[in-house]
Amino acid sequence: MSTPTSLDDWTNLVCAELGLDPEDATQKTVLNLARVVAHTVDRPAAPLTSYLLGLAVGSGQPLAETAAKLQQLARGWQADGGREPEA
């Protein structure tokens, strides 16, 4: 059994405040997306992308698939601020 962390405590507190089920807060998926976006696009894009992921999931899109799609977009992003040309 893993020991709770401050991230777990924070997640539980936020979920309680927002009336969400903590079981639905898949930290790993969101944190992995934020990491990829921060390192391939721009650091400020990470929280914005996480928010947009939340909007998409709230509108009915599946979390894992949507996060994977966004990670793929981020990995295709060029450092000069644009998407790689499609082949």
mmCIF file as gemmi writes it, N, C-alpha and C atoms, coordinates in Angstrom:
data_model
loop_
_atom_site.group_PDB
_atom_site.id
_atom_site.type_symbol
_atom_site.label_atom_id
_atom_site.label_alt_id
_atom_site.label_comp_id
_atom_site.label_asym_id
_atom_site.label_entity_id
_atom_site.label_seq_id
_atom_site.pdbx_PDB_ins_code
_atom_site.Cartn_x
_atom_site.Cartn_y
_atom_site.Cartn_z
_atom_site.occupancy
_atom_site.B_iso_or_equiv
_atom_site.pdbx_formal_charge
_atom_site.auth_seq_id
_atom_site.auth_asym_id
_atom_site.pdbx_PDB_model_num
ATOM 1 N N . MET Axp A 1 ? 0.856 -1.182 0 1 0 ? 1 A 1
ATOM 2 C CA . MET Axp A 1 ? 0 0 0 1 0 ? 1 A 1
ATOM 3 C C . MET Axp A 1 ? 0.9 1.244 0 1 0 ? 1 A 1
ATOM 4 N N . SER Axp A 2 ? 0.605 2.183 -0.899 1 0 ? 2 A 1
ATOM 5 C CA . SER Axp A 2 ? 1.425 3.388 -0.963 1 0 ? 2 A 1
ATOM 6 C C . SER Axp A 2 ? 0.979 4.392 0.096 1 0 ? 2 A 1
ATOM 7 N N . THR Axp A 3 ? 1.925 5.204 0.523 1 0 ? 3 A 1
ATOM 8 C CA . THR Axp A 3 ? 1.6 6.216 1.515 1 0 ? 3 A 1
ATOM 9 C C . THR Axp A 3 ? 1.1 7.474 0.813 1 0 ? 3 A 1
ATOM 10 N N . PRO Axp A 4 ? 0.141 8.148 1.411 1 0 ? 4 A 1
ATOM 11 C CA . PRO Axp A 4 ? -0.379 9.374 0.808 1 0 ? 4 A 1
ATOM 12 C C . PRO Axp A 4 ? 0.702 10.456 0.744 1 0 ? 4 A 1
ATOM 13 N N . THR Axp A 5 ? 0.616 11.268 -0.282 1 0 ? 5 A 1
ATOM 14 C CA . THR Axp A 5 ? 1.541 12.381 -0.442 1 0 ? 5 A 1
ATOM 15 C C . THR Axp A 5 ? 0.766 13.679 -0.328 1 0 ? 5 A 1
ATOM 16 N N . SER Axp A 6 ? 1.484 14.782 -0.308 1 0 ? 6 A 1
ATOM 17 C CA . SER Axp A 6 ? 0.794 16.068 -0.275 1 0 ? 6 A 1
ATOM 18 C C . SER Axp A 6 ? -0.025 16.248 -1.554 1 0 ? 6 A 1
ATOM 19 N N . LEU Axp A 7 ? 0.437 15.676 -2.68 1 0 ? 7 A 1
ATOM 20 C CA . LEU Axp A 7 ? -0.345 15.746 -3.914 1 0 ? 7 A 1
ATOM 21 C C . LEU Axp A 7 ? -1.656 14.982 -3.759 1 0 ? 7 A 1
ATOM 22 N N . ASP Axp A 8 ? -1.582 13.812 -3.137 1 0 ? 8 A 1
ATOM 23 C CA . ASP Axp A 8 ? -2.806 13.039 -2.873 1 0 ? 8 A 1
ATOM 24 C C . ASP Axp A 8 ? -3.746 13.816 -1.952 1 0 ? 8 A 1
ATOM 25 N N . ASP Axp A 9 ? -3.178 14.391 -0.898 1 0 ? 9 A 1
ATOM 26 C CA . ASP Axp A 9 ? -3.991 15.174 0.047 1 0 ? 9 A 1
ATOM 27 C C . ASP Axp A 9 ? -4.648 16.359 -0.661 1 0 ? 9 A 1
ATOM 28 N N . TRP Axp A 10 ? -3.865 17.053 -1.499 1 0 ? 10 A 1
ATOM 29 C CA . TRP Axp A 10 ? -4.392 18.208 -2.235 1 0 ? 10 A 1
ATOM 30 C C . TRP Axp A 10 ? -5.495 17.76 -3.184 1 0 ? 10 A 1
ATOM 31 N N . THR Axp A 11 ? -5.254 16.666 -3.904 1 0 ? 11 A 1
ATOM 32 C CA . THR Axp A 11 ? -6.252 16.153 -4.851 1 0 ? 11 A 1
ATOM 33 C C . THR Axp A 11 ? -7.55 15.817 -4.123 1 0 ? 11 A 1
ATOM 34 N N . ASN Axp A 12 ? -7.447 15.157 -2.985 1 0 ? 12 A 1
ATOM 35 C CA . ASN Axp A 12 ? -8.647 14.806 -2.217 1 0 ? 12 A 1
ATOM 36 C C . ASN Axp A 12 ? -9.382 16.045 -1.731 1 0 ? 12 A 1
ATOM 37 N N . LEU Axp A 13 ? -8.632 17.043 -1.278 1 0 ? 13 A 1
ATOM 38 C CA . LEU Axp A 13 ? -9.248 18.281 -0.811 1 0 ? 13 A 1
ATOM 39 C C . LEU Axp A 13 ? -9.967 19.008 -1.941 1 0 ? 13 A 1
ATOM 40 N N . VAL Axp A 14 ? -9.306 19.127 -3.092 1 0 ? 14 A 1
ATOM 41 C CA . VAL Axp A 14 ? -9.916 19.815 -4.237 1 0 ? 14 A 1
ATOM 42 C C . VAL Axp A 14 ? -11.149 19.057 -4.719 1 0 ? 14 A 1
ATOM 43 N N . CYS Axp A 15 ? -11.04 17.738 -4.794 1 0 ? 15 A 1
ATOM 44 C CA . CYS Axp A 15 ? -12.197 16.943 -5.215 1 0 ? 15 A 1
ATOM 45 C C . CYS Axp A 15 ? -13.378 17.134 -4.262 1 0 ? 15 A 1
ATOM 46 N N . ALA Axp A 16 ? -13.107 17.147 -2.968 1 0 ? 16 A 1
ATOM 47 C CA . ALA Axp A 16 ? -14.181 17.361 -1.993 1 0 ? 16 A 1
ATOM 48 C C . ALA Axp A 16 ? -14.812 18.738 -2.188 1 0 ? 16 A 1
ATOM 49 N N . GLU Axp A 17 ? -13.981 19.751 -2.406 1 0 ? 17 A 1
ATOM 50 C CA . GLU Axp A 17 ? -14.484 21.112 -2.593 1 0 ? 17 A 1
ATOM 51 C C . GLU Axp A 17 ? -15.339 21.233 -3.85 1 0 ? 17 A 1
ATOM 52 N N . LEU Axp A 18 ? -14.946 20.52 -4.909 1 0 ? 18 A 1
ATOM 53 C CA . LEU Axp A 18 ? -15.655 20.623 -6.19 1 0 ? 18 A 1
ATOM 54 C C . LEU Axp A 18 ? -16.739 19.568 -6.364 1 0 ? 18 A 1
ATOM 55 N N . GLY Axp A 19 ? -16.906 18.703 -5.364 1 0 ? 19 A 1
ATOM 56 C CA . GLY Axp A 19 ? -17.923 17.663 -5.453 1 0 ? 19 A 1
ATOM 57 C C . GLY Axp A 19 ? -17.577 16.59 -6.47 1 0 ? 19 A 1
ATOM 58 N N . LEU Axp A 20 ? -16.28 16.301 -6.627 1 0 ? 20 A 1
ATOM 59 C CA . LEU Axp A 20 ? -15.821 15.29 -7.576 1 0 ? 20 A 1
ATOM 60 C C . LEU Axp A 20 ? -15.394 14.031 -6.837 1 0 ? 20 A 1
ATOM 61 N N . ASP Axp A 21 ? -15.435 12.914 -7.537 1 0 ? 21 A 1
ATOM 62 C CA . ASP Axp A 21 ? -14.979 11.655 -6.981 1 0 ? 21 A 1
ATOM 63 C C . ASP Axp A 21 ? -13.461 11.583 -7.134 1 0 ? 21 A 1
ATOM 64 N N . PRO Axp A 22 ? -12.711 11.454 -6.044 1 0 ? 22 A 1
ATOM 65 C CA . PRO Axp A 22 ? -11.257 11.375 -6.14 1 0 ? 22 A 1
ATOM 66 C C . PRO Axp A 22 ? -10.778 10.232 -7.033 1 0 ? 22 A 1
ATOM 67 N N . GLU Axp A 23 ? -11.58 9.193 -7.184 1 0 ? 23 A 1
ATOM 68 C CA . GLU Axp A 23 ? -11.207 8.074 -8.062 1 0 ? 23 A 1
ATOM 69 C C . GLU Axp A 23 ? -11.144 8.512 -9.524 1 0 ? 23 A 1
ATOM 70 N N . ASP Axp A 24 ? -11.865 9.59 -9.87 1 0 ? 24 A 1
ATOM 71 C CA . ASP Axp A 24 ? -11.857 10.097 -11.244 1 0 ? 24 A 1
ATOM 72 C C . ASP Axp A 24 ? -10.655 10.992 -11.521 1 0 ? 24 A 1
ATOM 73 N N . ALA Axp A 25 ? -9.924 11.373 -10.501 1 0 ? 25 A 1
ATOM 74 C CA . ALA Axp A 25 ? -8.77 12.263 -10.648 1 0 ? 25 A 1
ATOM 75 C C . ALA Axp A 25 ? -7.545 11.417 -10.949 1 0 ? 25 A 1
ATOM 76 N N . THR Axp A 26 ? -7.33 11.162 -12.212 1 0 ? 26 A 1
ATOM 77 C CA . THR Axp A 26 ? -6.202 10.318 -12.617 1 0 ? 26 A 1
ATOM 78 C C . THR Axp A 26 ? -4.97 11.188 -12.774 1 0 ? 26 A 1
ATOM 79 N N . GLN Axp A 27 ? -4.265 11.341 -11.678 1 0 ? 27 A 1
ATOM 80 C CA . GLN Axp A 27 ? -3.102 12.228 -11.611 1 0 ? 27 A 1
ATOM 81 C C . GLN Axp A 27 ? -2.06 11.883 -12.669 1 0 ? 27 A 1
ATOM 82 N N . LYS Axp A 28 ? -1.753 10.625 -12.831 1 0 ? 28 A 1
ATOM 83 C CA . LYS Axp A 28 ? -0.683 10.213 -13.733 1 0 ? 28 A 1
ATOM 84 C C . LYS Axp A 28 ? -0.95 10.681 -15.169 1 0 ? 28 A 1
ATOM 85 N N . THR Axp A 29 ? -2.163 10.515 -15.646 1 0 ? 29 A 1
ATOM 86 C CA . THR Axp A 29 ? -2.502 10.914 -17.011 1 0 ? 29 A 1
ATOM 87 C C . THR Axp A 29 ? -2.32 12.409 -17.201 1 0 ? 29 A 1
ATOM 88 N N . VAL Axp A 30 ? -2.837 13.186 -16.279 1 0 ? 30 A 1
ATOM 89 C CA . VAL Axp A 30 ? -2.756 14.646 -16.396 1 0 ? 30 A 1
ATOM 90 C C . VAL Axp A 30 ? -1.317 15.125 -16.225 1 0 ? 30 A 1
ATOM 91 N N . LEU Axp A 31 ? -0.597 14.575 -15.261 1 0 ? 31 A 1
ATOM 92 C CA . LEU Axp A 31 ? 0.782 15 -15.036 1 0 ? 31 A 1
ATOM 93 C C . LEU Axp A 31 ? 1.697 14.62 -16.195 1 0 ? 31 A 1
ATOM 94 N N . ASN Axp A 32 ? 1.472 13.465 -16.79 1 0 ? 32 A 1
ATOM 95 C CA . ASN Axp A 32 ? 2.271 13.083 -17.961 1 0 ? 32 A 1
ATOM 96 C C . ASN Axp A 32 ? 2.017 14.028 -19.123 1 0 ? 32 A 1
ATOM 97 N N . LEU Axp A 33 ? 0.757 14.374 -19.352 1 0 ? 33 A 1
ATOM 98 C CA . LEU Axp A 33 ? 0.439 15.329 -20.41 1 0 ? 33 A 1
ATOM 99 C C . LEU Axp A 33 ? 1.116 16.662 -20.143 1 0 ? 33 A 1
ATOM 100 N N . ALA Axp A 34 ? 1.01 17.162 -18.925 1 0 ? 34 A 1
ATOM 101 C CA . ALA Axp A 34 ? 1.621 18.45 -18.576 1 0 ? 34 A 1
ATOM 102 C C . ALA Axp A 34 ? 3.131 18.42 -18.776 1 0 ? 34 A 1
ATOM 103 N N . ARG Axp A 35 ? 3.766 17.315 -18.404 1 0 ? 35 A 1
ATOM 104 C CA . ARG Axp A 35 ? 5.217 17.186 -18.575 1 0 ? 35 A 1
ATOM 105 C C . ARG Axp A 35 ? 5.609 17.256 -20.046 1 0 ? 35 A 1
ATOM 106 N N . VAL Axp A 36 ? 4.907 16.499 -20.892 1 0 ? 36 A 1
ATOM 107 C CA . VAL Axp A 36 ? 5.226 16.487 -22.32 1 0 ? 36 A 1
ATOM 108 C C . VAL Axp A 36 ? 5.032 17.872 -22.921 1 0 ? 36 A 1
ATOM 109 N N . VAL Axp A 37 ? 3.926 18.508 -22.61 1 0 ? 37 A 1
ATOM 110 C CA . VAL Axp A 37 ? 3.646 19.84 -23.16 1 0 ? 37 A 1
ATOM 111 C C . VAL Axp A 37 ? 4.674 20.853 -22.672 1 0 ? 37 A 1
ATOM 112 N N . ALA Axp A 38 ? 5.001 20.819 -21.396 1 0 ? 38 A 1
ATOM 113 C CA . ALA Axp A 38 ? 5.971 21.768 -20.848 1 0 ? 38 A 1
ATOM 114 C C . ALA Axp A 38 ? 7.331 21.637 -21.51 1 0 ? 38 A 1
ATOM 115 N N . HIS Axp A 39 ? 7.723 20.421 -21.843 1 0 ? 39 A 1
ATOM 116 C CA . HIS Axp A 39 ? 9.056 20.186 -22.4 1 0 ? 39 A 1
ATOM 117 C C . HIS Axp A 39 ? 9.118 20.32 -23.917 1 0 ? 39 A 1
ATOM 118 N N . THR Axp A 40 ? 7.984 20.187 -24.602 1 0 ? 40 A 1
ATOM 119 C CA . THR Axp A 40 ? 8.01 20.241 -26.061 1 0 ? 40 A 1
ATOM 120 C C . THR Axp A 40 ? 7.386 21.496 -26.646 1 0 ? 40 A 1
ATOM 121 N N . VAL Axp A 41 ? 6.468 22.109 -25.934 1 0 ? 41 A 1
ATOM 122 C CA . VAL Axp A 41 ? 5.804 23.317 -26.442 1 0 ? 41 A 1
ATOM 123 C C . VAL Axp A 41 ? 6.314 24.522 -25.664 1 0 ? 41 A 1
ATOM 124 N N . ASP Axp A 42 ? 5.863 24.67 -24.432 1 0 ? 42 A 1
ATOM 125 C CA . ASP Axp A 42 ? 6.258 25.796 -23.58 1 0 ? 42 A 1
ATOM 126 C C . ASP Axp A 42 ? 5.691 25.522 -22.191 1 0 ? 42 A 1
ATOM 127 N N . ARG Axp A 43 ? 6.429 25.925 -21.173 1 0 ? 43 A 1
ATOM 128 C CA . ARG Axp A 43 ? 5.969 25.642 -19.803 1 0 ? 43 A 1
ATOM 129 C C . ARG Axp A 43 ? 4.581 26.185 -19.515 1 0 ? 43 A 1
ATOM 130 N N . PRO Axp A 44 ? 4.267 27.436 -19.89 1 0 ? 44 A 1
ATOM 131 C CA . PRO Axp A 44 ? 2.913 27.93 -19.607 1 0 ? 44 A 1
ATOM 132 C C . PRO Axp A 44 ? 1.815 27.181 -20.363 1 0 ? 44 A 1
ATOM 133 N N . ALA Axp A 45 ? 2.182 26.456 -21.406 1 0 ? 45 A 1
ATOM 134 C CA . ALA Axp A 45 ? 1.181 25.684 -22.146 1 0 ? 45 A 1
ATOM 135 C C . ALA Axp A 45 ? 0.7 24.469 -21.358 1 0 ? 45 A 1
ATOM 136 N N . ALA Axp A 46 ? 1.483 24.027 -20.381 1 0 ? 46 A 1
ATOM 137 C CA . ALA Axp A 46 ? 1.12 22.828 -19.618 1 0 ? 46 A 1
ATOM 138 C C . ALA Axp A 46 ? -0.18 23.002 -18.816 1 0 ? 46 A 1
ATOM 139 N N . PRO Axp A 47 ? -0.305 24.041 -17.978 1 0 ? 47 A 1
ATOM 140 C CA . PRO Axp A 47 ? -1.569 24.166 -17.251 1 0 ? 47 A 1
ATOM 141 C C . PRO Axp A 47 ? -2.743 24.5 -18.171 1 0 ? 47 A 1
ATOM 142 N N . LEU Axp A 48 ? -2.493 25.266 -19.216 1 0 ? 48 A 1
ATOM 143 C CA . LEU Axp A 48 ? -3.567 25.582 -20.16 1 0 ? 48 A 1
ATOM 144 C C . LEU Axp A 48 ? -4.055 24.308 -20.855 1 0 ? 48 A 1
ATOM 145 N N . THR Axp A 49 ? -3.127 23.479 -21.286 1 0 ? 49 A 1
ATOM 146 C CA . THR Axp A 49 ? -3.505 22.235 -21.954 1 0 ? 49 A 1
ATOM 147 C C . THR Axp A 49 ? -4.238 21.312 -20.993 1 0 ? 49 A 1
ATOM 148 N N . SER Axp A 50 ? -3.808 21.275 -19.743 1 0 ? 50 A 1
ATOM 149 C CA . SER Axp A 50 ? -4.508 20.462 -18.744 1 0 ? 50 A 1
ATOM 150 C C . SER Axp A 50 ? -5.936 20.957 -18.545 1 0 ? 50 A 1
ATOM 151 N N . TYR Axp A 51 ? -6.111 22.256 -18.529 1 0 ? 51 A 1
ATOM 152 C CA . TYR Axp A 51 ? -7.453 22.83 -18.404 1 0 ? 51 A 1
ATOM 153 C C . TYR Axp A 51 ? -8.309 22.455 -19.621 1 0 ? 51 A 1
ATOM 154 N N . LEU Axp A 52 ? -7.73 22.574 -20.815 1 0 ? 52 A 1
ATOM 155 C CA . LEU Axp A 52 ? -8.465 22.233 -22.029 1 0 ? 52 A 1
ATOM 156 C C . LEU Axp A 52 ? -8.81 20.747 -22.057 1 0 ? 52 A 1
ATOM 157 N N . LEU Axp A 53 ? -7.907 19.912 -21.551 1 0 ? 53 A 1
ATOM 158 C CA . LEU Axp A 53 ? -8.205 18.488 -21.414 1 0 ? 53 A 1
ATOM 159 C C . LEU Axp A 53 ? -9.426 18.306 -20.51 1 0 ? 53 A 1
ATOM 160 N N . GLY Axp A 54 ? -9.464 19.034 -19.407 1 0 ? 54 A 1
ATOM 161 C CA . GLY Axp A 54 ? -10.605 18.95 -18.493 1 0 ? 54 A 1
ATOM 162 C C . GLY Axp A 54 ? -11.907 19.363 -19.15 1 0 ? 54 A 1
ATOM 163 N N . LEU Axp A 55 ? -11.852 20.412 -19.961 1 0 ? 55 A 1
ATOM 164 C CA . LEU Axp A 55 ? -13.057 20.835 -20.687 1 0 ? 55 A 1
ATOM 165 C C . LEU Axp A 55 ? -13.514 19.739 -21.652 1 0 ? 55 A 1
ATOM 166 N N . ALA Axp A 56 ? -12.549 19.153 -22.358 1 0 ? 56 A 1
ATOM 167 C CA . ALA Axp A 56 ? -12.892 18.096 -23.311 1 0 ? 56 A 1
ATOM 168 C C . ALA Axp A 56 ? -13.504 16.895 -22.601 1 0 ? 56 A 1
ATOM 169 N N . VAL Axp A 57 ? -12.909 16.49 -21.487 1 0 ? 57 A 1
ATOM 170 C CA . VAL Axp A 57 ? -13.428 15.359 -20.734 1 0 ? 57 A 1
ATOM 171 C C . VAL Axp A 57 ? -14.808 15.697 -20.16 1 0 ? 57 A 1
ATOM 172 N N . GLY Axp A 58 ? -14.967 16.926 -19.709 1 0 ? 58 A 1
ATOM 173 C CA . GLY Axp A 58 ? -16.269 17.356 -19.194 1 0 ? 58 A 1
ATOM 174 C C . GLY Axp A 58 ? -17.354 17.342 -20.256 1 0 ? 58 A 1
ATOM 175 N N . SER Axp A 59 ? -16.95 17.479 -21.522 1 0 ? 59 A 1
ATOM 176 C CA . SER Axp A 59 ? -17.937 17.459 -22.603 1 0 ? 59 A 1
ATOM 177 C C . SER Axp A 59 ? -18.172 16.044 -23.127 1 0 ? 59 A 1
ATOM 178 N N . GLY Axp A 60 ? -17.509 15.056 -22.494 1 0 ? 60 A 1
ATOM 179 C CA . GLY Axp A 60 ? -17.781 13.676 -22.844 1 0 ? 60 A 1
ATOM 180 C C . GLY Axp A 60 ? -16.666 12.935 -23.563 1 0 ? 60 A 1
ATOM 181 N N . GLN Axp A 61 ? -15.552 13.601 -23.857 1 0 ? 61 A 1
ATOM 182 C CA . GLN Axp A 61 ? -14.449 12.897 -24.516 1 0 ? 61 A 1
ATOM 183 C C . GLN Axp A 61 ? -13.715 12.037 -23.496 1 0 ? 61 A 1
ATOM 184 N N . PRO Axp A 62 ? -13.213 10.875 -23.915 1 0 ? 62 A 1
ATOM 185 C CA . PRO Axp A 62 ? -12.53 9.984 -22.975 1 0 ? 62 A 1
ATOM 186 C C . PRO Axp A 62 ? -11.168 10.538 -22.564 1 0 ? 62 A 1
ATOM 187 N N . LEU Axp A 63 ? -10.873 10.45 -21.28 1 0 ? 63 A 1
ATOM 188 C CA . LEU Axp A 63 ? -9.653 11.036 -20.726 1 0 ? 63 A 1
ATOM 189 C C . LEU Axp A 63 ? -8.391 10.485 -21.369 1 0 ? 63 A 1
ATOM 190 N N . ALA Axp A 64 ? -8.191 9.186 -21.303 1 0 ? 64 A 1
ATOM 191 C CA . ALA Axp A 64 ? -6.925 8.594 -21.762 1 0 ? 64 A 1
ATOM 192 C C . ALA Axp A 64 ? -6.684 8.865 -23.24 1 0 ? 64 A 1
ATOM 193 N N . GLU Axp A 65 ? -7.693 8.68 -24.053 1 0 ? 65 A 1
ATOM 194 C CA . GLU Axp A 65 ? -7.531 8.87 -25.489 1 0 ? 65 A 1
ATOM 195 C C . GLU Axp A 65 ? -7.292 10.341 -25.834 1 0 ? 65 A 1
ATOM 196 N N . THR Axp A 66 ? -7.985 11.226 -25.161 1 0 ? 66 A 1
ATOM 197 C CA . THR Axp A 66 ? -7.826 12.651 -25.426 1 0 ? 66 A 1
ATOM 198 C C . THR Axp A 66 ? -6.455 13.126 -24.972 1 0 ? 66 A 1
ATOM 199 N N . ALA Axp A 67 ? -5.997 12.674 -23.815 1 0 ? 67 A 1
ATOM 200 C CA . ALA Axp A 67 ? -4.666 13.033 -23.33 1 0 ? 67 A 1
ATOM 201 C C . ALA Axp A 67 ? -3.596 12.512 -24.284 1 0 ? 67 A 1
ATOM 202 N N . ALA Axp A 68 ? -3.761 11.29 -24.786 1 0 ? 68 A 1
ATOM 203 C CA . ALA Axp A 68 ? -2.794 10.722 -25.731 1 0 ? 68 A 1
ATOM 204 C C . ALA Axp A 68 ? -2.759 11.541 -27.019 1 0 ? 68 A 1
ATOM 205 N N . LYS Axp A 69 ? -3.929 11.964 -27.482 1 0 ? 69 A 1
ATOM 206 C CA . LYS Axp A 69 ? -3.996 12.78 -28.697 1 0 ? 69 A 1
ATOM 207 C C . LYS Axp A 69 ? -3.259 14.109 -28.492 1 0 ? 69 A 1
ATOM 208 N N . LEU Axp A 70 ? -3.449 14.725 -27.331 1 0 ? 70 A 1
ATOM 209 C CA . LEU Axp A 70 ? -2.779 15.994 -27.039 1 0 ? 70 A 1
ATOM 210 C C . LEU Axp A 70 ? -1.268 15.809 -26.881 1 0 ? 70 A 1
ATOM 211 N N . GLN Axp A 71 ? -0.847 14.692 -26.289 1 0 ? 71 A 1
ATOM 212 C CA . GLN Axp A 71 ? 0.588 14.419 -26.195 1 0 ? 71 A 1
ATOM 213 C C . GLN Axp A 71 ? 1.192 14.267 -27.588 1 0 ? 71 A 1
ATOM 214 N N . GLN Axp A 72 ? 0.481 13.605 -28.485 1 0 ? 72 A 1
ATOM 215 C CA . GLN Axp A 72 ? 0.967 13.44 -29.853 1 0 ? 72 A 1
ATOM 216 C C . GLN Axp A 72 ? 1.082 14.798 -30.541 1 0 ? 72 A 1
ATOM 217 N N . LEU Axp A 73 ? 0.11 15.66 -30.344 1 0 ? 73 A 1
ATOM 218 C CA . LEU Axp A 73 ? 0.182 17.016 -30.905 1 0 ? 73 A 1
ATOM 219 C C . LEU Axp A 73 ? 1.392 17.763 -30.365 1 0 ? 73 A 1
ATOM 220 N N . ALA Axp A 74 ? 1.609 17.655 -29.072 1 0 ? 74 A 1
ATOM 221 C CA . ALA Axp A 74 ? 2.739 18.36 -28.448 1 0 ? 74 A 1
ATOM 222 C C . ALA Axp A 74 ? 4.069 17.835 -28.972 1 0 ? 74 A 1
ATOM 223 N N . ARG Axp A 75 ? 4.164 16.529 -29.139 1 0 ? 75 A 1
ATOM 224 C CA . ARG Axp A 75 ? 5.419 15.953 -29.642 1 0 ? 75 A 1
ATOM 225 C C . ARG Axp A 75 ? 5.694 16.368 -31.084 1 0 ? 75 A 1
ATOM 226 N N . GLY Axp A 76 ? 4.648 16.727 -31.825 1 0 ? 76 A 1
ATOM 227 C CA . GLY Axp A 76 ? 4.814 17.18 -33.196 1 0 ? 76 A 1
ATOM 228 C C . GLY Axp A 76 ? 5.042 18.673 -33.316 1 0 ? 76 A 1
ATOM 229 N N . TRP Axp A 77 ? 5.058 19.353 -32.207 1 0 ? 77 A 1
ATOM 230 C CA . TRP Axp A 77 ? 5.212 20.812 -32.19 1 0 ? 77 A 1
ATOM 231 C C . TRP Axp A 77 ? 6.683 21.174 -32.337 1 0 ? 77 A 1
ATOM 232 N N . GLN Axp A 78 ? 6.989 22.093 -33.215 1 0 ? 78 A 1
ATOM 233 C CA . GLN Axp A 78 ? 8.372 22.528 -33.4 1 0 ? 78 A 1
ATOM 234 C C . GLN Axp A 78 ? 8.721 23.625 -32.41 1 0 ? 78 A 1
ATOM 235 N N . ALA Axp A 79 ? 9.985 23.681 -32.049 1 0 ? 79 A 1
ATOM 236 C CA . ALA Axp A 79 ? 10.458 24.681 -31.095 1 0 ? 79 A 1
ATOM 237 C C . ALA Axp A 79 ? 10.246 26.095 -31.593 1 0 ? 79 A 1
ATOM 238 N N . ASP Axp A 80 ? 10.137 26.3 -32.912 1 0 ? 80 A 1
ATOM 239 C CA . ASP Axp A 80 ? 9.967 27.654 -33.436 1 0 ? 80 A 1
ATOM 240 C C . ASP Axp A 80 ? 8.516 28.133 -33.342 1 0 ? 80 A 1
ATOM 241 N N . GLY Axp A 81 ? 7.661 27.328 -32.708 1 0 ? 81 A 1
ATOM 242 C CA . GLY Axp A 81 ? 6.299 27.772 -32.446 1 0 ? 81 A 1
ATOM 243 C C . GLY Axp A 81 ? 5.278 27.318 -33.441 1 0 ? 81 A 1
ATOM 244 N N . GLY Axp A 82 ? 5.535 26.255 -34.145 1 0 ? 82 A 1
ATOM 245 C CA . GLY Axp A 82 ? 4.545 25.767 -35.091 1 0 ? 82 A 1
ATOM 246 C C . GLY Axp A 82 ? 4.539 24.277 -35.195 1 0 ? 82 A 1
ATOM 247 N N . ARG Axp A 83 ? 3.54 23.78 -35.857 1 0 ? 83 A 1
ATOM 248 C CA . ARG Axp A 83 ? 3.437 22.345 -36.067 1 0 ? 83 A 1
ATOM 249 C C . ARG Axp A 83 ? 4.401 21.929 -37.164 1 0 ? 83 A 1
ATOM 250 N N . GLU Axp A 84 ? 4.859 20.695 -37.065 1 0 ? 84 A 1
ATOM 251 C CA . GLU Axp A 84 ? 5.687 20.138 -38.124 1 0 ? 84 A 1
ATOM 252 C C . GLU Axp A 84 ? 4.815 19.974 -39.368 1 0 ? 84 A 1
ATOM 253 N N . PRO Axp A 85 ? 5.385 20.196 -40.545 1 0 ? 85 A 1
ATOM 254 C CA . PRO Axp A 85 ? 4.599 19.991 -41.759 1 0 ? 85 A 1
ATOM 255 C C . PRO Axp A 85 ? 4.157 18.538 -41.869 1 0 ? 85 A 1
ATOM 256 N N . GLU Axp A 86 ? 2.93 18.333 -42.333 1 0 ? 86 A 1
ATOM 257 C CA . GLU Axp A 86 ? 2.433 16.981 -42.491 1 0 ? 86 A 1
ATOM 258 C C . GLU Axp A 86 ? 3.033 16.358 -43.734 1 0 ? 86 A 1
ATOM 259 N N . ALA Axp A 87 ? 3.345 15.079 -43.652 1 0 ? 87 A 1
ATOM 260 C CA . ALA Axp A 87 ? 3.973 14.383 -44.782 1 0 ? 87 A 1
ATOM 261 C C . ALA Axp A 87 ? 2.949 13.992 -45.821 1 0 ? 87 A 1
